Amino acid sequence: GAVVSQHPSWVICKSGTSVKIECRSLDFQATTMFWYRQFPKQSLMLMATSNEGSKATYEQGVEKDKFLINHASLTLSTLTVTSAHPEDSSFYICSASLLRDEQFFGPGTRLTVL
Amino acid sequence: DQQVKQNSPSLSVQEGRISILNCDYTNSMFDYFLWYKKYPAEGPTFLISISSIKDKNEDGRFTVFLNKSAKHLSLHIVPSQPGDSAVYFCAALDSGGGADGLTFGKGTHLIIQP
């Protein structure tokens, strides 16, 4: 099946620094990638929808300037958490769309901000 | 090795009848389970969840049943409506694990026929 990777799987950073998370579709081209955020025992919350070559569409309540998304190619989308703070500590997961109703999830990235 | 299995790729149900979606898991460390619904070209949306300390959780037309001894859970939708046509993902969480990553099944495409 289609494989989506995320890098890094774990990241610990100091408050005020920026962290970049990569999402790659390894064996298919994805015109659309999704970024989610999950707090412990909470549902996966959609943060933004990323389309290749265009600006990401952010969900209500998600700060565009804080969570920068770049979808530069059909196989790569990046999420940059700028000036991270402890409240940004969470589990970030991406998914990539192959066909209209097929979506493949990455394994997620655990971000801990000290 | 798939730890969360949804063995029915698709399911067709008549409008007004009950839809039953099944999910099996192999990891006995999973203690929290979630169902997600997904429309084409959209991210999954949280539907309902259940903790391993319960065997049933109900929310409107949706009920999730958990059989821990069988490592099996099911989602019941009654009555089924046309808007219920979507892909349903079962997901599991080991809350005591090192990372709060969700393990998803591959999904079941539910088709509600008029």
PDB file of C-alpha atoms in Angstrom:
ATOM      1  CA  GLY A   1       0.000   0.000   0.000  1.00  0.00           C
ATOM      2  CA  ALA A   2       0.882   3.677  -0.199  1.00  0.00           C
ATOM      3  CA  VAL A   3       3.390   4.839   2.394  1.00  0.00           C
ATOM      4  CA  VAL A   4       3.612   8.217   4.052  1.00  0.00           C
ATOM      5  CA  SER A   5       6.588   9.079   6.197  1.00  0.00           C
ATOM      6  CA  GLN A   6       7.148  11.838   8.696  1.00  0.00           C
ATOM      7  CA  HIS A   7      10.401  13.175   9.993  1.00  0.00           C
ATOM      8  CA  PRO A   8      11.345  13.492  12.755  1.00  0.00           C
ATOM      9  CA  SER A   9       9.261  11.063  14.777  1.00  0.00           C
ATOM     10  CA  TRP A  10      10.304  12.739  18.018  1.00  0.00           C
ATOM     11  CA  VAL A  11      11.574  16.255  18.632  1.00  0.00           C
ATOM     12  CA  ILE A  12      12.355  18.134  21.799  1.00  0.00           C
ATOM     13  CA  CYS A  13      13.118  21.821  21.576  1.00  0.00           C
ATOM     14  CA  LYS A  14      13.502  24.889  23.724  1.00  0.00           C
ATOM     15  CA  SER A  15      10.779  27.476  23.984  1.00  0.00           C
ATOM     16  CA  GLY A  16      11.109  30.170  21.333  1.00  0.00           C
ATOM     17  CA  THR A  17      12.749  28.006  18.709  1.00  0.00           C
ATOM     18  CA  SER A  18      11.215  26.851  15.446  1.00  0.00           C
ATOM     19  CA  VAL A  19      10.696  23.251  14.461  1.00  0.00           C
ATOM     20  CA  LYS A  20      10.147  21.848  10.989  1.00  0.00           C
ATOM     21  CA  ILE A  21       8.285  18.613  10.397  1.00  0.00           C
ATOM     22  CA  GLU A  22       8.388  16.887   7.029  1.00  0.00           C
ATOM     23  CA  CYS A  23       5.694  14.738   5.506  1.00  0.00           C
ATOM     24  CA  ARG A  24       6.534  12.662   2.468  1.00  0.00           C
ATOM     25  CA  SER A  25       4.522  10.357   0.288  1.00  0.00           C
ATOM     26  CA  LEU A  26       7.061   7.716  -0.610  1.00  0.00           C
ATOM     27  CA  ASP A  27       5.525   5.821  -3.483  1.00  0.00           C
ATOM     28  CA  PHE A  28       2.857   8.073  -4.876  1.00  0.00           C
ATOM     29  CA  GLN A  29       2.222  11.674  -5.731  1.00  0.00           C
ATOM     30  CA  ALA A  30      -0.122  13.487  -3.422  1.00  0.00           C
ATOM     31  CA  THR A  31      -1.841  16.610  -4.595  1.00  0.00           C
ATOM     32  CA  THR A  32      -3.350  17.096  -1.161  1.00  0.00           C
ATOM     33  CA  MET A  33      -1.825  16.595   2.261  1.00  0.00           C
ATOM     34  CA  PHE A  34      -3.470  17.171   5.609  1.00  0.00           C
ATOM     35  CA  TRP A  35      -1.938  18.184   8.914  1.00  0.00           C
ATOM     36  CA  TYR A  36      -3.499  17.124  12.183  1.00  0.00           C
ATOM     37  CA  ARG A  37      -2.785  17.752  15.805  1.00  0.00           C
ATOM     38  CA  GLN A  38      -3.676  15.503  18.658  1.00  0.00           C
ATOM     39  CA  PHE A  39      -3.522  16.026  22.400  1.00  0.00           C
ATOM     40  CA  PRO A  40      -3.460  12.961  24.656  1.00  0.00           C
ATOM     41  CA  LYS A  41      -6.697  11.029  24.468  1.00  0.00           C
ATOM     42  CA  GLN A  42      -8.227  13.697  22.280  1.00  0.00           C
ATOM     43  CA  SER A  43      -9.468  13.394  18.771  1.00  0.00           C
ATOM     44  CA  LEU A  44      -7.283  14.102  15.812  1.00  0.00           C
ATOM     45  CA  MET A  45      -7.954  17.717  14.930  1.00  0.00           C
ATOM     46  CA  LEU A  46      -7.443  18.923  11.402  1.00  0.00           C
ATOM     47  CA  MET A  47      -5.150  21.938  11.339  1.00  0.00           C
ATOM     48  CA  ALA A  48      -4.828  22.631   7.666  1.00  0.00           C
ATOM     49  CA  THR A  49      -5.198  21.252   4.180  1.00  0.00           C
ATOM     50  CA  SER A  50      -2.157  21.603   1.981  1.00  0.00           C
ATOM     51  CA  ASN A  51      -2.349  21.586  -1.800  1.00  0.00           C
ATOM     52  CA  GLU A  52       0.749  21.379  -3.943  1.00  0.00           C
ATOM     53  CA  GLY A  53       1.774  24.740  -5.322  1.00  0.00           C
ATOM     54  CA  SER A  54      -0.822  26.773  -3.482  1.00  0.00           C
ATOM     55  CA  LYS A  55      -1.391  28.226  -0.059  1.00  0.00           C
ATOM     56  CA  ALA A  56      -2.633  25.981   2.675  1.00  0.00           C
ATOM     57  CA  THR A  57      -6.180  26.240   3.941  1.00  0.00           C
ATOM     58  CA  TYR A  58      -6.245  26.568   7.709  1.00  0.00           C
ATOM     59  CA  GLU A  59      -9.012  25.494  10.011  1.00  0.00           C
ATOM     60  CA  GLN A  60     -10.650  28.010  12.276  1.00  0.00           C
ATOM     61  CA  GLY A  61      -8.577  28.788  15.307  1.00  0.00           C
ATOM     62  CA  VAL A  62      -5.273  27.701  13.764  1.00  0.00           C
ATOM     63  CA  GLU A  63      -2.744  30.509  13.517  1.00  0.00           C
ATOM     64  CA  LYS A  64      -1.341  30.758  10.026  1.00  0.00           C
ATOM     65  CA  ASP A  65       1.738  32.649  11.094  1.00  0.00           C
ATOM     66  CA  LYS A  66       2.555  30.173  13.803  1.00  0.00           C
ATOM     67  CA  PHE A  67       2.080  26.990  11.818  1.00  0.00           C
ATOM     68  CA  LEU A  68       3.710  27.551   8.456  1.00  0.00           C
ATOM     69  CA  ILE A  69       2.885  24.967   5.827  1.00  0.00           C
ATOM     70  CA  ASN A  70       4.761  24.530   2.566  1.00  0.00           C
ATOM     71  CA  HIS A  71       3.735  21.999  -0.053  1.00  0.00           C
ATOM     72  CA  ALA A  72       6.541  22.476  -2.529  1.00  0.00           C
ATOM     73  CA  SER A  73       6.204  19.229  -4.431  1.00  0.00           C
ATOM     74  CA  LEU A  74       3.777  16.385  -4.971  1.00  0.00           C
ATOM     75  CA  THR A  75       5.653  14.252  -2.456  1.00  0.00           C
ATOM     76  CA  LEU A  76       6.608  16.699   0.272  1.00  0.00           C
ATOM     77  CA  SER A  77       4.786  18.978   2.666  1.00  0.00           C
ATOM     78  CA  THR A  78       6.412  20.666   5.631  1.00  0.00           C
ATOM     79  CA  LEU A  79       4.926  22.082   8.800  1.00  0.00           C
ATOM     80  CA  THR A  80       7.018  24.621  10.681  1.00  0.00           C
ATOM     81  CA  VAL A  81       6.031  25.485  14.217  1.00  0.00           C
ATOM     82  CA  THR A  82       7.468  28.945  14.724  1.00  0.00           C
ATOM     83  CA  SER A  83       8.503  30.304  18.110  1.00  0.00           C
ATOM     84  CA  ALA A  84       7.315  27.139  19.788  1.00  0.00           C
ATOM     85  CA  HIS A  85       5.956  27.262  23.317  1.00  0.00           C
ATOM     86  CA  PRO A  86       5.110  24.481  25.778  1.00  0.00           C
ATOM     87  CA  GLU A  87       1.433  24.654  24.836  1.00  0.00           C
ATOM     88  CA  ASP A  88       2.455  23.648  21.303  1.00  0.00           C
ATOM     89  CA  SER A  89       3.623  20.302  22.648  1.00  0.00           C
ATOM     90  CA  SER A  90       1.469  17.790  20.906  1.00  0.00           C
ATOM     91  CA  PHE A  91       1.352  14.967  18.422  1.00  0.00           C
ATOM     92  CA  TYR A  92       1.351  16.150  14.816  1.00  0.00           C
ATOM     93  CA  ILE A  93       0.260  13.784  12.089  1.00  0.00           C
ATOM     94  CA  CYS A  94      -0.001  14.281   8.382  1.00  0.00           C
ATOM     95  CA  SER A  95      -1.843  12.379   5.775  1.00  0.00           C
ATOM     96  CA  ALA A  96      -1.578  12.296   2.013  1.00  0.00           C
ATOM     97  CA  SER A  97      -4.347  11.826  -0.481  1.00  0.00           C
ATOM     98  CA  LEU A  98      -3.875   9.431  -3.371  1.00  0.00           C
ATOM     99  CA  LEU A  99      -7.346   9.242  -4.832  1.00  0.00           C
ATOM    100  CA  ARG A 100     -10.402  11.253  -3.938  1.00  0.00           C
ATOM    101  CA  ASP A 101     -11.456   8.940  -1.168  1.00  0.00           C
ATOM    102  CA  GLU A 102      -8.128   7.392  -0.185  1.00  0.00           C
ATOM    103  CA  GLN A 103      -5.967   8.970   2.438  1.00  0.00           C
ATOM    104  CA  PHE A 104      -2.841   7.591   3.994  1.00  0.00           C
ATOM    105  CA  PHE A 105      -1.544   8.739   7.319  1.00  0.00           C
ATOM    106  CA  GLY A 106       2.014   9.279   8.408  1.00  0.00           C
ATOM    107  CA  PRO A 107       3.206   7.806  11.702  1.00  0.00           C
ATOM    108  CA  GLY A 108       3.152  11.177  13.423  1.00  0.00           C
ATOM    109  CA  THR A 109       5.655  13.456  15.127  1.00  0.00           C
ATOM    110  CA  ARG A 110       5.772  13.956  18.867  1.00  0.00           C
ATOM    111  CA  LEU A 111       6.787  17.524  19.672  1.00  0.00           C
ATOM    112  CA  THR A 112       7.818  18.457  23.185  1.00  0.00           C
ATOM    113  CA  VAL A 113       8.635  22.085  23.891  1.00  0.00           C
ATOM    114  CA  LEU A 114      10.544  22.686  27.082  1.00  0.00           C
TER     115      LEU A 114
ATOM    116  CA  ASP B   1       1.870  -6.539  10.968  1.00  0.00           C
ATOM    117  CA  GLN B   2      -1.414  -4.715  11.175  1.00  0.00           C
ATOM    118  CA  GLN B   3      -2.464  -4.115  14.759  1.00  0.00           C
ATOM    119  CA  VAL B   4      -5.851  -2.643  13.881  1.00  0.00           C
ATOM    120  CA  LYS B   5      -7.835  -4.432  11.237  1.00  0.00           C
ATOM    121  CA  GLN B   6     -10.953  -3.479   9.397  1.00  0.00           C
ATOM    122  CA  ASN B   7     -11.557  -6.518   7.271  1.00  0.00           C
ATOM    123  CA  SER B   8     -14.422  -5.141   5.213  1.00  0.00           C
ATOM    124  CA  PRO B   9     -13.162  -2.629   2.664  1.00  0.00           C
ATOM    125  CA  SER B  10     -16.733  -1.685   1.846  1.00  0.00           C
ATOM    126  CA  LEU B  11     -20.257  -2.121   3.159  1.00  0.00           C
ATOM    127  CA  SER B  12     -23.558  -1.357   1.477  1.00  0.00           C
ATOM    128  CA  VAL B  13     -26.650  -0.708   3.608  1.00  0.00           C
ATOM    129  CA  GLN B  14     -30.142   0.428   2.775  1.00  0.00           C
ATOM    130  CA  GLU B  15     -31.270   3.786   4.087  1.00  0.00           C
ATOM    131  CA  GLY B  16     -33.080   3.468   7.409  1.00  0.00           C
ATOM    132  CA  ARG B  17     -31.433   0.163   8.291  1.00  0.00           C
ATOM    133  CA  ILE B  18     -28.639  -0.433  10.765  1.00  0.00           C
ATOM    134  CA  SER B  19     -25.020  -0.153   9.651  1.00  0.00           C
ATOM    135  CA  ILE B  20     -22.500  -2.214  11.576  1.00  0.00           C
ATOM    136  CA  LEU B  21     -18.815  -1.568  11.033  1.00  0.00           C
ATOM    137  CA  ASN B  22     -16.317  -3.909  12.614  1.00  0.00           C
ATOM    138  CA  CYS B  23     -12.793  -3.517  13.846  1.00  0.00           C
ATOM    139  CA  ASP B  24     -10.348  -5.991  15.372  1.00  0.00           C
ATOM    140  CA  TYR B  25      -7.078  -5.310  17.132  1.00  0.00           C
ATOM    141  CA  THR B  26      -4.173  -7.433  18.210  1.00  0.00           C
ATOM    142  CA  ASN B  27      -2.294  -5.243  20.685  1.00  0.00           C
ATOM    143  CA  SER B  28      -3.592  -5.880  24.202  1.00  0.00           C
ATOM    144  CA  MET B  29      -2.000  -2.606  25.321  1.00  0.00           C
ATOM    145  CA  PHE B  30      -4.571  -0.569  23.424  1.00  0.00           C
ATOM    146  CA  ASP B  31      -6.933   1.015  25.909  1.00  0.00           C
ATOM    147  CA  TYR B  32      -8.694   3.737  23.955  1.00  0.00           C
ATOM    148  CA  PHE B  33     -10.483   3.414  20.652  1.00  0.00           C
ATOM    149  CA  LEU B  34     -11.829   5.955  18.228  1.00  0.00           C
ATOM    150  CA  TRP B  35     -13.883   6.012  15.078  1.00  0.00           C
ATOM    151  CA  TYR B  36     -13.319   8.582  12.379  1.00  0.00           C
ATOM    152  CA  LYS B  37     -15.462   9.436   9.419  1.00  0.00           C
ATOM    153  CA  LYS B  38     -14.015  10.706   6.220  1.00  0.00           C
ATOM    154  CA  TYR B  39     -15.520  12.224   3.101  1.00  0.00           C
ATOM    155  CA  PRO B  40     -13.607  12.311  -0.199  1.00  0.00           C
ATOM    156  CA  ALA B  41     -10.842  14.889  -0.366  1.00  0.00           C
ATOM    157  CA  GLU B  42     -11.394  15.873   3.271  1.00  0.00           C
ATOM    158  CA  GLY B  43      -9.573  14.999   6.441  1.00  0.00           C
ATOM    159  CA  PRO B  44     -11.073  12.490   8.858  1.00  0.00           C
ATOM    160  CA  THR B  45     -13.442  13.847  11.447  1.00  0.00           C
ATOM    161  CA  PHE B  46     -13.800  12.391  14.889  1.00  0.00           C
ATOM    162  CA  LEU B  47     -17.017  10.459  15.415  1.00  0.00           C
ATOM    163  CA  ILE B  48     -17.068   8.599  18.688  1.00  0.00           C
ATOM    164  CA  SER B  49     -14.654   6.954  21.093  1.00  0.00           C
ATOM    165  CA  ILE B  50     -14.608   4.416  23.874  1.00  0.00           C
ATOM    166  CA  SER B  51     -12.298   3.690  26.756  1.00  0.00           C
ATOM    167  CA  SER B  52     -11.360   0.134  27.613  1.00  0.00           C
ATOM    168  CA  ILE B  53     -13.084   0.483  30.968  1.00  0.00           C
ATOM    169  CA  LYS B  54     -16.406   0.585  29.159  1.00  0.00           C
ATOM    170  CA  ASP B  55     -18.101  -1.821  26.822  1.00  0.00           C
ATOM    171  CA  LYS B  56     -20.534   0.598  25.223  1.00  0.00           C
ATOM    172  CA  ASN B  57     -20.698   4.255  24.344  1.00  0.00           C
ATOM    173  CA  GLU B  58     -23.645   5.910  22.672  1.00  0.00           C
ATOM    174  CA  ASP B  59     -23.988   9.265  20.969  1.00  0.00           C
ATOM    175  CA  GLY B  60     -27.197   9.872  19.075  1.00  0.00           C
ATOM    176  CA  ARG B  61     -27.442   7.465  16.164  1.00  0.00           C
ATOM    177  CA  PHE B  62     -23.940   6.135  16.817  1.00  0.00           C
ATOM    178  CA  THR B  63     -23.037   3.432  19.297  1.00  0.00           C
ATOM    179  CA  VAL B  64     -19.676   1.795  19.744  1.00  0.00           C
ATOM    180  CA  PHE B  65     -19.364  -1.588  21.418  1.00  0.00           C
ATOM    181  CA  LEU B  66     -16.134  -2.976  22.791  1.00  0.00           C
ATOM    182  CA  ASN B  67     -15.444  -6.642  23.483  1.00  0.00           C
ATOM    183  CA  LYS B  68     -12.047  -6.707  25.141  1.00  0.00           C
ATOM    184  CA  SER B  69     -11.802 -10.452  25.451  1.00  0.00           C
ATOM    185  CA  ALA B  70     -12.327 -10.794  21.719  1.00  0.00           C
ATOM    186  CA  LYS B  71     -10.289  -7.659  20.945  1.00  0.00           C
ATOM    187  CA  HIS B  72     -13.146  -6.498  18.830  1.00  0.00           C
ATOM    188  CA  LEU B  73     -15.125  -3.305  18.537  1.00  0.00           C
ATOM    189  CA  SER B  74     -17.992  -2.294  16.334  1.00  0.00           C
ATOM    190  CA  LEU B  75     -19.730   0.883  15.333  1.00  0.00           C
ATOM    191  CA  HIS B  76     -23.497   0.809  14.930  1.00  0.00           C
ATOM    192  CA  ILE B  77     -25.326   3.511  13.020  1.00  0.00           C
ATOM    193  CA  VAL B  78     -29.095   3.456  13.230  1.00  0.00           C
ATOM    194  CA  PRO B  79     -30.989   4.531  11.311  1.00  0.00           C
ATOM    195  CA  SER B  80     -28.556   4.891   8.447  1.00  0.00           C
ATOM    196  CA  GLN B  81     -28.854   8.058   6.399  1.00  0.00           C
ATOM    197  CA  PRO B  82     -27.498   9.013   2.955  1.00  0.00           C
ATOM    198  CA  GLY B  83     -25.115  11.483   4.585  1.00  0.00           C
ATOM    199  CA  ASP B  84     -23.513   8.600   6.414  1.00  0.00           C
ATOM    200  CA  SER B  85     -21.918   7.405   3.184  1.00  0.00           C
ATOM    201  CA  ALA B  86     -18.225   7.855   3.849  1.00  0.00           C
ATOM    202  CA  VAL B  87     -15.094   5.972   4.801  1.00  0.00           C
ATOM    203  CA  TYR B  88     -14.943   5.013   8.471  1.00  0.00           C
ATOM    204  CA  PHE B  89     -11.614   4.541  10.223  1.00  0.00           C
ATOM    205  CA  CYS B  90     -11.126   2.661  13.426  1.00  0.00           C
ATOM    206  CA  ALA B  91      -8.159   3.845  15.495  1.00  0.00           C
ATOM    207  CA  ALA B  92      -6.556   2.625  18.696  1.00  0.00           C
ATOM    208  CA  LEU B  93      -4.341   4.171  21.322  1.00  0.00           C
ATOM    209  CA  ASP B  94      -2.002   2.820  23.947  1.00  0.00           C
ATOM    210  CA  SER B  95      -2.260   5.648  26.444  1.00  0.00           C
ATOM    211  CA  GLY B  96       0.518   4.206  28.549  1.00  0.00           C
ATOM    212  CA  GLY B  97       2.916   3.949  25.672  1.00  0.00           C
ATOM    213  CA  GLY B  98       5.857   6.211  24.970  1.00  0.00           C
ATOM    214  CA  ALA B  99       4.012   8.141  22.307  1.00  0.00           C
ATOM    215  CA  ASP B 100       0.372   9.007  21.922  1.00  0.00           C
ATOM    216  CA  GLY B 101       0.262   7.880  18.365  1.00  0.00           C
ATOM    217  CA  LEU B 102      -2.915   6.464  16.963  1.00  0.00           C
ATOM    218  CA  THR B 103      -2.909   3.195  15.134  1.00  0.00           C
ATOM    219  CA  PHE B 104      -5.487   3.289  12.415  1.00  0.00           C
ATOM    220  CA  GLY B 105      -7.260   0.578  10.498  1.00  0.00           C
ATOM    221  CA  LYS B 106      -7.462   0.913   6.744  1.00  0.00           C
ATOM    222  CA  GLY B 107     -11.054   2.003   6.767  1.00  0.00           C
ATOM    223  CA  THR B 108     -14.425   0.728   5.601  1.00  0.00           C
ATOM    224  CA  HIS B 109     -16.288   2.486   2.848  1.00  0.00           C
ATOM    225  CA  LEU B 110     -19.936   2.659   3.899  1.00  0.00           C
ATOM    226  CA  ILE B 111     -22.446   3.176   1.131  1.00  0.00           C
ATOM    227  CA  ILE B 112     -26.019   4.000   2.086  1.00  0.00           C
ATOM    228  CA  GLN B 113     -28.437   3.100  -0.644  1.00  0.00           C
ATOM    229  CA  PRO B 114     -31.741   4.975  -0.988  1.00  0.00           C
TER     230      PRO B 114
END
